[in-house]
Amino acid sequence: MGDKIRIGIIGTGGIAGAHIRAYQKMSDVEVIACSDIIPGKAANFIHQFGIEGARAFEVNADLLSLDLDGVSVCTPNAAHREVAVEAMQAGKHVLTEKPMSVTLDEAVDMVRVSKRTGKLLSVGFQPRYDPNMQLVKEIVQSGELGNVYYVQTGGGRRRGIPGGTFINKESAGAGALADIGCYSLDLALNSLGYPKPLTVSAYSSNFFGTNPKYYEFADQFQVEDFGVALIRLEGGIALNFKLSWAMHMDSLGPTVFLGTDAGLRLTPAGSGPWSGVWDGGVGSITVFHDLLGRQTQSPIDVVKHNVDIFYEKVRAFVLAIKDGLPAPIPGEQIVRNQAIIDGIIRSSELGREVEISIPEL
Ligand SMILES: NC(=O)c1ccc[n+]([C@@H]2O[C@H](COP(=O)([O-])OP(=O)(O)OC[C@H]3O[C@@H](n4cnc5c(N)ncnc54)[C@H](O)[C@@H]3O)[C@@H](O)[C@H]2O)c1
């Protein structure tokens, strides 16, 4: 490995900009190449970010034939598996954008290739680097709540349907549940130590995305804009998950952990039509105790921070490459998140509960 970590970016759309901005802040990293299947798009991107020395490609295999340490996979969801697998097989470490994939089979395939090739596979959930999210995990893991038996989580945008590749089934695979739901699932599951999901019963709908009254690209809308699921997790935990891109309500309620000794409530920061997403930050954290028969409530100070959580996620990937560390947010763990999304898609299509079975990795 040379002095600098050599990086490629695959898929030069919206989020690739956040990746390159993070890499550009690192003196020990060089972005060597970018690729995008849309002709000219990678070249424009390189020009836009002033990395004229980088090479532009329209075929990922050409980028992957270069001497690179790692790649950021910034393609739409449905291409994550194919691109990540190709990159790891070409000997590159991978930081893939969220959600990990669309189906469970795809996620399993990615983890197996990572194991076979010995290449890092990290999934880009930047809220992991929010100190408040870390605090929530610490509280749950400390045992203060006793045995946690119920969690409700999810984000509720009132009017927050994205456009472009996000509403197309072929590129996105799923809608709100996968797009922002994966963050809420990561918050809940990571705090609990990523228990295995066992069954899921889900409902989803698309009354807003398909209605021209509410959405200007209604004729192109092919995914769900609302969903709810009851997920049974190992250890006797029930997870109630709900998510919306659009609805006639301001919120679907706070995230709540109920334990045998105490309860924990956290509200998202911000308000307005696009609020309610966990990567938007934490508004408040409260622990509910029962002390000597008297109910007490302890608001916990939300950490006021100026951590650039996106930078931290990209930096953690670079440091893992440099120092030979494990993947910061390992694909092997996030398979369980993806298994739930896969189960939700199957269950809502079938209209009944389905089992979740994750094969040996
Ligand atoms: N972490 C975050 O905060 C965050 C925010 C937004 C999006 N995302 C995720 O990032 C991914 C991309 O989102 P976006 O908003 O940048 O989408 P986008 O549509 O703006 O960009 C995706 C780009 O990938 C290109 N592409 C498609 N298939 C490709 C392939 N096989 N090989 C190479 N290039 C390909 C497209 O031409 C497009 O330019 C999605 O998975 C999304 O969920 C993450």
PDB file of C-alpha atoms in Angstrom, residues 8-234:
ATOM      1  CA  GLY A   8     -12.777   5.134  -6.284  1.00  0.00           C
ATOM      2  CA  ILE A   9     -16.375   6.342  -6.243  1.00  0.00           C
ATOM      3  CA  ILE A  10     -19.003   4.358  -8.138  1.00  0.00           C
ATOM      4  CA  GLY A  11     -22.276   6.136  -8.956  1.00  0.00           C
ATOM      5  CA  THR A  12     -21.797   9.916  -9.105  1.00  0.00           C
ATOM      6  CA  GLY A  13     -25.271  11.166  -8.198  1.00  0.00           C
ATOM      7  CA  GLY A  14     -26.471  13.066  -5.141  1.00  0.00           C
ATOM      8  CA  ILE A  15     -24.812  11.271  -2.245  1.00  0.00           C
ATOM      9  CA  ALA A  16     -21.482  10.787  -4.014  1.00  0.00           C
ATOM     10  CA  GLY A  17     -20.952  14.513  -3.382  1.00  0.00           C
ATOM     11  CA  ALA A  18     -20.998  13.915   0.385  1.00  0.00           C
ATOM     12  CA  HIS A  19     -18.472  11.077  -0.031  1.00  0.00           C
ATOM     13  CA  ILE A  20     -16.049  13.115  -2.061  1.00  0.00           C
ATOM     14  CA  ARG A  21     -16.345  16.117   0.254  1.00  0.00           C
ATOM     15  CA  ALA A  22     -15.400  13.844   3.148  1.00  0.00           C
ATOM     16  CA  TYR A  23     -12.451  12.278   1.281  1.00  0.00           C
ATOM     17  CA  GLN A  24     -11.235  15.712   0.199  1.00  0.00           C
ATOM     18  CA  LYS A  25     -10.830  16.695   3.852  1.00  0.00           C
ATOM     19  CA  MET A  26      -8.372  13.824   4.399  1.00  0.00           C
ATOM     20  CA  SER A  27      -4.734  14.492   3.586  1.00  0.00           C
ATOM     21  CA  ASP A  28      -3.992  10.757   3.523  1.00  0.00           C
ATOM     22  CA  VAL A  29      -6.588   9.940   0.848  1.00  0.00           C
ATOM     23  CA  GLU A  30      -6.642  10.417  -2.892  1.00  0.00           C
ATOM     24  CA  VAL A  31      -9.738   9.904  -5.039  1.00  0.00           C
ATOM     25  CA  ILE A  32      -8.268   8.288  -8.130  1.00  0.00           C
ATOM     26  CA  ALA A  33     -11.350   7.538 -10.234  1.00  0.00           C
ATOM     27  CA  CYS A  34     -15.132   7.788 -10.514  1.00  0.00           C
ATOM     28  CA  SER A  35     -17.613   5.878 -12.617  1.00  0.00           C
ATOM     29  CA  ASP A  36     -21.261   6.215 -13.583  1.00  0.00           C
ATOM     30  CA  ILE A  37     -23.319   4.382 -16.182  1.00  0.00           C
ATOM     31  CA  ILE A  38     -24.699   7.662 -17.503  1.00  0.00           C
ATOM     32  CA  PRO A  39     -22.215   8.836 -20.147  1.00  0.00           C
ATOM     33  CA  GLY A  40     -20.318  11.956 -19.123  1.00  0.00           C
ATOM     34  CA  LYS A  41     -21.697  12.033 -15.577  1.00  0.00           C
ATOM     35  CA  ALA A  42     -18.515  10.861 -13.808  1.00  0.00           C
ATOM     36  CA  ALA A  43     -16.419  13.303 -15.848  1.00  0.00           C
ATOM     37  CA  ASN A  44     -18.711  16.185 -14.867  1.00  0.00           C
ATOM     38  CA  PHE A  45     -18.522  15.124 -11.250  1.00  0.00           C
ATOM     39  CA  ILE A  46     -14.719  15.099 -11.327  1.00  0.00           C
ATOM     40  CA  HIS A  47     -14.747  18.570 -12.828  1.00  0.00           C
ATOM     41  CA  GLN A  48     -17.346  19.839 -10.359  1.00  0.00           C
ATOM     42  CA  PHE A  49     -15.239  18.759  -7.382  1.00  0.00           C
ATOM     43  CA  GLY A  50     -11.973  19.949  -8.859  1.00  0.00           C
ATOM     44  CA  ILE A  51     -10.182  16.591  -8.858  1.00  0.00           C
ATOM     45  CA  GLU A  52      -9.000  16.910 -12.430  1.00  0.00           C
ATOM     46  CA  GLY A  53      -6.308  14.272 -11.924  1.00  0.00           C
ATOM     47  CA  ALA A  54      -8.970  11.588 -11.347  1.00  0.00           C
ATOM     48  CA  ARG A  55     -10.108   9.335 -14.182  1.00  0.00           C
ATOM     49  CA  ALA A  56     -13.736   9.006 -15.309  1.00  0.00           C
ATOM     50  CA  PHE A  57     -15.341   5.757 -16.447  1.00  0.00           C
ATOM     51  CA  GLU A  58     -18.708   4.548 -17.714  1.00  0.00           C
ATOM     52  CA  VAL A  59     -17.911   0.895 -17.054  1.00  0.00           C
ATOM     53  CA  ASN A  60     -17.246  -0.045 -13.418  1.00  0.00           C
ATOM     54  CA  ALA A  61     -14.891  -2.887 -14.397  1.00  0.00           C
ATOM     55  CA  ASP A  62     -12.528  -0.314 -15.925  1.00  0.00           C
ATOM     56  CA  LEU A  63     -12.407   1.626 -12.676  1.00  0.00           C
ATOM     57  CA  LEU A  64     -11.939  -1.603 -10.736  1.00  0.00           C
ATOM     58  CA  SER A  65      -8.968  -2.624 -12.867  1.00  0.00           C
ATOM     59  CA  LEU A  66      -7.005   0.275 -11.309  1.00  0.00           C
ATOM     60  CA  ASP A  67      -4.816  -0.045  -8.248  1.00  0.00           C
ATOM     61  CA  LEU A  68      -7.319   1.138  -5.600  1.00  0.00           C
ATOM     62  CA  ASP A  69      -7.595   0.354  -1.887  1.00  0.00           C
ATOM     63  CA  GLY A  70     -11.307   0.986  -1.538  1.00  0.00           C
ATOM     64  CA  VAL A  71     -14.475   2.172  -3.225  1.00  0.00           C
ATOM     65  CA  SER A  72     -17.576   4.038  -2.146  1.00  0.00           C
ATOM     66  CA  VAL A  73     -20.664   2.451  -3.670  1.00  0.00           C
ATOM     67  CA  CYS A  74     -23.113   5.311  -4.268  1.00  0.00           C
ATOM     68  CA  THR A  75     -25.446   3.712  -6.799  1.00  0.00           C
ATOM     69  CA  PRO A  76     -29.213   3.270  -6.256  1.00  0.00           C
ATOM     70  CA  ASN A  77     -30.161   0.468  -3.840  1.00  0.00           C
ATOM     71  CA  ALA A  78     -30.807  -2.217  -6.438  1.00  0.00           C
ATOM     72  CA  ALA A  79     -27.245  -1.950  -7.775  1.00  0.00           C
ATOM     73  CA  HIS A  80     -25.471  -2.162  -4.387  1.00  0.00           C
ATOM     74  CA  ARG A  81     -25.008  -5.930  -4.489  1.00  0.00           C
ATOM     75  CA  GLU A  82     -23.727  -6.182  -8.031  1.00  0.00           C
ATOM     76  CA  VAL A  83     -21.292  -3.274  -7.661  1.00  0.00           C
ATOM     77  CA  ALA A  84     -20.059  -4.205  -4.175  1.00  0.00           C
ATOM     78  CA  VAL A  85     -19.498  -7.840  -5.168  1.00  0.00           C
ATOM     79  CA  GLU A  86     -17.635  -6.864  -8.314  1.00  0.00           C
ATOM     80  CA  ALA A  87     -15.465  -4.465  -6.299  1.00  0.00           C
ATOM     81  CA  MET A  88     -14.578  -6.986  -3.584  1.00  0.00           C
ATOM     82  CA  GLN A  89     -13.822  -9.613  -6.210  1.00  0.00           C
ATOM     83  CA  ALA A  90     -11.469  -7.092  -7.781  1.00  0.00           C
ATOM     84  CA  GLY A  91      -9.693  -6.814  -4.415  1.00  0.00           C
ATOM     85  CA  LYS A  92     -11.165  -3.502  -3.215  1.00  0.00           C
ATOM     86  CA  HIS A  93     -12.591  -2.736   0.227  1.00  0.00           C
ATOM     87  CA  VAL A  94     -16.186  -1.471   0.079  1.00  0.00           C
ATOM     88  CA  LEU A  95     -18.156   1.245   1.818  1.00  0.00           C
ATOM     89  CA  THR A  96     -21.692   0.885   0.468  1.00  0.00           C
ATOM     90  CA  GLU A  97     -24.499   3.354   0.902  1.00  0.00           C
ATOM     91  CA  LYS A  98     -27.611   2.380   2.821  1.00  0.00           C
ATOM     92  CA  PRO A  99     -29.782   0.353   2.659  1.00  0.00           C
ATOM     93  CA  MET A 100     -27.326  -2.506   2.272  1.00  0.00           C
ATOM     94  CA  SER A 101     -29.308  -3.997  -0.642  1.00  0.00           C
ATOM     95  CA  VAL A 102     -32.936  -4.726  -1.479  1.00  0.00           C
ATOM     96  CA  THR A 103     -33.359  -8.421  -0.714  1.00  0.00           C
ATOM     97  CA  LEU A 104     -31.917 -10.700   1.958  1.00  0.00           C
ATOM     98  CA  ASP A 105     -30.343 -12.942  -0.685  1.00  0.00           C
ATOM     99  CA  GLU A 106     -28.392  -9.995  -2.059  1.00  0.00           C
ATOM    100  CA  ALA A 107     -27.127  -9.022   1.408  1.00  0.00           C
ATOM    101  CA  VAL A 108     -26.090 -12.621   2.149  1.00  0.00           C
ATOM    102  CA  ASP A 109     -24.232 -12.797  -1.141  1.00  0.00           C
ATOM    103  CA  MET A 110     -22.357  -9.568  -0.310  1.00  0.00           C
ATOM    104  CA  VAL A 111     -21.271 -10.871   3.102  1.00  0.00           C
ATOM    105  CA  ARG A 112     -20.138 -14.202   1.669  1.00  0.00           C
ATOM    106  CA  VAL A 113     -18.021 -12.466  -0.964  1.00  0.00           C
ATOM    107  CA  SER A 114     -16.547 -10.200   1.723  1.00  0.00           C
ATOM    108  CA  LYS A 115     -15.581 -13.252   3.774  1.00  0.00           C
ATOM    109  CA  ARG A 116     -14.207 -15.146   0.806  1.00  0.00           C
ATOM    110  CA  THR A 117     -12.135 -12.240  -0.454  1.00  0.00           C
ATOM    111  CA  GLY A 118     -11.155 -10.889   2.969  1.00  0.00           C
ATOM    112  CA  LYS A 119     -12.279  -7.420   1.875  1.00  0.00           C
ATOM    113  CA  LEU A 120     -14.056  -5.004   4.206  1.00  0.00           C
ATOM    114  CA  LEU A 121     -17.784  -4.494   3.666  1.00  0.00           C
ATOM    115  CA  SER A 122     -19.100  -1.520   5.639  1.00  0.00           C
ATOM    116  CA  VAL A 123     -22.616  -0.081   5.377  1.00  0.00           C
ATOM    117  CA  GLY A 124     -23.043   3.683   5.518  1.00  0.00           C
ATOM    118  CA  PHE A 125     -25.274   4.444   8.490  1.00  0.00           C
ATOM    119  CA  GLN A 126     -23.799   7.794   9.544  1.00  0.00           C
ATOM    120  CA  PRO A 127     -26.188   8.288  12.531  1.00  0.00           C
ATOM    121  CA  ARG A 128     -23.989   5.734  14.306  1.00  0.00           C
ATOM    122  CA  TYR A 129     -21.525   8.605  14.785  1.00  0.00           C
ATOM    123  CA  ASP A 130     -24.107  10.900  16.427  1.00  0.00           C
ATOM    124  CA  PRO A 131     -23.144  11.080  20.136  1.00  0.00           C
ATOM    125  CA  ASN A 132     -26.848  11.014  21.074  1.00  0.00           C
ATOM    126  CA  MET A 133     -27.357   7.766  19.232  1.00  0.00           C
ATOM    127  CA  GLN A 134     -24.335   6.381  21.068  1.00  0.00           C
ATOM    128  CA  LEU A 135     -25.864   7.550  24.352  1.00  0.00           C
ATOM    129  CA  VAL A 136     -29.119   5.724  23.602  1.00  0.00           C
ATOM    130  CA  LYS A 137     -27.197   2.522  22.976  1.00  0.00           C
ATOM    131  CA  GLU A 138     -25.208   3.004  26.174  1.00  0.00           C
ATOM    132  CA  ILE A 139     -28.399   3.395  28.217  1.00  0.00           C
ATOM    133  CA  VAL A 140     -29.993   0.291  26.705  1.00  0.00           C
ATOM    134  CA  GLN A 141     -26.793  -1.738  27.055  1.00  0.00           C
ATOM    135  CA  SER A 142     -26.158  -0.543  30.634  1.00  0.00           C
ATOM    136  CA  GLY A 143     -29.028  -2.699  31.892  1.00  0.00           C
ATOM    137  CA  GLU A 144     -30.770   0.312  33.453  1.00  0.00           C
ATOM    138  CA  LEU A 145     -33.972  -0.585  31.607  1.00  0.00           C
ATOM    139  CA  GLY A 146     -33.876  -4.228  32.749  1.00  0.00           C
ATOM    140  CA  ASN A 147     -34.981  -6.646  30.039  1.00  0.00           C
ATOM    141  CA  VAL A 148     -36.221  -4.730  27.045  1.00  0.00           C
ATOM    142  CA  TYR A 149     -39.330  -6.471  25.715  1.00  0.00           C
ATOM    143  CA  TYR A 150     -40.844  -3.844  23.393  1.00  0.00           C
ATOM    144  CA  VAL A 151     -39.448  -1.207  21.049  1.00  0.00           C
ATOM    145  CA  GLN A 152     -41.340   1.121  18.782  1.00  0.00           C
ATOM    146  CA  THR A 153     -39.446   3.118  16.214  1.00  0.00           C
ATOM    147  CA  GLY A 154     -39.695   4.715  12.827  1.00  0.00           C
ATOM    148  CA  GLY A 155     -39.840   8.050  11.157  1.00  0.00           C
ATOM    149  CA  GLY A 156     -42.854   9.925  10.007  1.00  0.00           C
ATOM    150  CA  ARG A 157     -42.508  12.537   7.329  1.00  0.00           C
ATOM    151  CA  ARG A 158     -45.697  14.422   6.644  1.00  0.00           C
ATOM    152  CA  ARG A 159     -44.714  15.454   3.113  1.00  0.00           C
ATOM    153  CA  GLY A 160     -41.336  14.044   2.226  1.00  0.00           C
ATOM    154  CA  ILE A 161     -41.443  11.903  -0.898  1.00  0.00           C
ATOM    155  CA  PRO A 162     -38.141  12.050  -2.771  1.00  0.00           C
ATOM    156  CA  GLY A 163     -37.934  11.735  -6.554  1.00  0.00           C
ATOM    157  CA  GLY A 164     -35.645  10.292  -9.211  1.00  0.00           C
ATOM    158  CA  THR A 165     -34.262   6.806  -8.620  1.00  0.00           C
ATOM    159  CA  PHE A 166     -35.965   6.587  -5.195  1.00  0.00           C
ATOM    160  CA  ILE A 167     -39.508   6.045  -6.557  1.00  0.00           C
ATOM    161  CA  ASN A 168     -38.603   3.582  -9.279  1.00  0.00           C
ATOM    162  CA  LYS A 169     -39.012  -0.054  -8.227  1.00  0.00           C
ATOM    163  CA  GLU A 170     -36.258  -1.308 -10.473  1.00  0.00           C
ATOM    164  CA  SER A 171     -33.606   1.026  -9.027  1.00  0.00           C
ATOM    165  CA  ALA A 172     -34.814   1.547  -5.445  1.00  0.00           C
ATOM    166  CA  GLY A 173     -36.319  -1.918  -4.840  1.00  0.00           C
ATOM    167  CA  ALA A 174     -38.604  -0.464  -2.153  1.00  0.00           C
ATOM    168  CA  GLY A 175     -39.750   2.946  -0.956  1.00  0.00           C
ATOM    169  CA  ALA A 176     -39.910   4.676   2.424  1.00  0.00           C
ATOM    170  CA  LEU A 177     -39.388   1.475   4.422  1.00  0.00           C
ATOM    171  CA  ALA A 178     -36.011   0.810   2.868  1.00  0.00           C
ATOM    172  CA  ASP A 179     -34.933   4.395   2.237  1.00  0.00           C
ATOM    173  CA  ILE A 180     -35.357   5.911   5.692  1.00  0.00           C
ATOM    174  CA  GLY A 181     -36.742   2.889   7.529  1.00  0.00           C
ATOM    175  CA  CYS A 182     -33.318   1.249   7.510  1.00  0.00           C
ATOM    176  CA  TYR A 183     -32.008   4.067   9.751  1.00  0.00           C
ATOM    177  CA  SER A 184     -34.724   3.547  12.361  1.00  0.00           C
ATOM    178  CA  LEU A 185     -34.141  -0.188  12.265  1.00  0.00           C
ATOM    179  CA  ASP A 186     -30.430   0.390  12.745  1.00  0.00           C
ATOM    180  CA  LEU A 187     -31.084   2.663  15.716  1.00  0.00           C
ATOM    181  CA  ALA A 188     -33.302   0.069  17.416  1.00  0.00           C
ATOM    182  CA  LEU A 189     -31.304  -3.028  16.517  1.00  0.00           C
ATOM    183  CA  ASN A 190     -27.894  -1.522  17.233  1.00  0.00           C
ATOM    184  CA  SER A 191     -29.054  -0.337  20.661  1.00  0.00           C
ATOM    185  CA  LEU A 192     -30.303  -3.850  21.398  1.00  0.00           C
ATOM    186  CA  GLY A 193     -27.083  -5.518  20.184  1.00  0.00           C
ATOM    187  CA  TYR A 194     -28.534  -6.568  16.818  1.00  0.00           C
ATOM    188  CA  PRO A 195     -30.792  -9.474  17.864  1.00  0.00           C
ATOM    189  CA  LYS A 196     -31.884 -11.871  15.153  1.00  0.00           C
ATOM    190  CA  PRO A 197     -35.311 -11.163  13.588  1.00  0.00           C
ATOM    191  CA  LEU A 198     -37.653 -14.175  13.571  1.00  0.00           C
ATOM    192  CA  THR A 199     -40.971 -13.157  11.968  1.00  0.00           C
ATOM    193  CA  VAL A 200     -42.558 -10.085  10.442  1.00  0.00           C
ATOM    194  CA  SER A 201     -46.120  -9.055   9.721  1.00  0.00           C
ATOM    195  CA  ALA A 202     -46.275  -5.930   7.617  1.00  0.00           C
ATOM    196  CA  TYR A 203     -48.649  -3.602   5.805  1.00  0.00           C
ATOM    197  CA  SER A 204     -47.637  -1.001   3.265  1.00  0.00           C
ATOM    198  CA  SER A 205     -49.467   1.480   1.044  1.00  0.00           C
ATOM    199  CA  ASN A 206     -48.888   4.220  -1.527  1.00  0.00           C
ATOM    200  CA  PHE A 207     -51.893   6.536  -1.349  1.00  0.00           C
ATOM    201  CA  PHE A 208     -49.807   9.715  -1.610  1.00  0.00           C
ATOM    202  CA  GLY A 209     -47.081   8.888  -4.114  1.00  0.00           C
ATOM    203  CA  THR A 210     -49.642   7.699  -6.660  1.00  0.00           C
ATOM    204  CA  ASN A 211     -51.987  10.674  -6.201  1.00  0.00           C
ATOM    205  CA  PRO A 212     -51.251  13.690  -8.453  1.00  0.00           C
ATOM    206  CA  LYS A 213     -52.903  15.887  -5.836  1.00  0.00           C
ATOM    207  CA  TYR A 214     -50.008  15.163  -3.487  1.00  0.00           C
ATOM    208  CA  TYR A 215     -47.107  14.217  -5.743  1.00  0.00           C
ATOM    209  CA  GLU A 216     -46.119  15.708  -9.053  1.00  0.00           C
ATOM    210  CA  PHE A 217     -44.547  12.507 -10.427  1.00  0.00           C
ATOM    211  CA  ALA A 218     -47.525  10.318  -9.439  1.00  0.00           C
ATOM    212  CA  ASP A 219     -47.531   8.528 -12.804  1.00  0.00           C
ATOM    213  CA  GLN A 220     -43.975   7.299 -12.109  1.00  0.00           C
ATOM    214  CA  PHE A 221     -44.414   6.288  -8.478  1.00  0.00           C
ATOM    215  CA  GLN A 222     -43.872   2.512  -8.067  1.00  0.00           C
ATOM    216  CA  VAL A 223     -42.983   1.934  -4.394  1.00  0.00           C
ATOM    217  CA  GLU A 224     -44.590   2.313  -0.942  1.00  0.00           C
ATOM    218  CA  ASP A 225     -44.830   5.638   0.900  1.00  0.00           C
ATOM    219  CA  PHE A 226     -46.111   4.213   4.197  1.00  0.00           C
ATOM    220  CA  GLY A 227     -45.578   1.015   6.080  1.00  0.00           C
ATOM    221  CA  VAL A 228     -45.962  -0.601   9.456  1.00  0.00           C
ATOM    222  CA  ALA A 229     -44.653  -3.916  10.763  1.00  0.00           C
ATOM    223  CA  LEU A 230     -44.596  -6.036  13.887  1.00  0.00           C
ATOM    224  CA  ILE A 231     -41.302  -7.871  14.065  1.00  0.00           C
ATOM    225  CA  ARG A 232     -40.499 -10.606  16.568  1.00  0.00           C
ATOM    226  CA  LEU A 233     -36.854 -10.533  17.610  1.00  0.00           C
ATOM    227  CA  GLU A 234     -34.942 -13.261  19.404  1.00  0.00           C
TER     228      GLU A 234
END
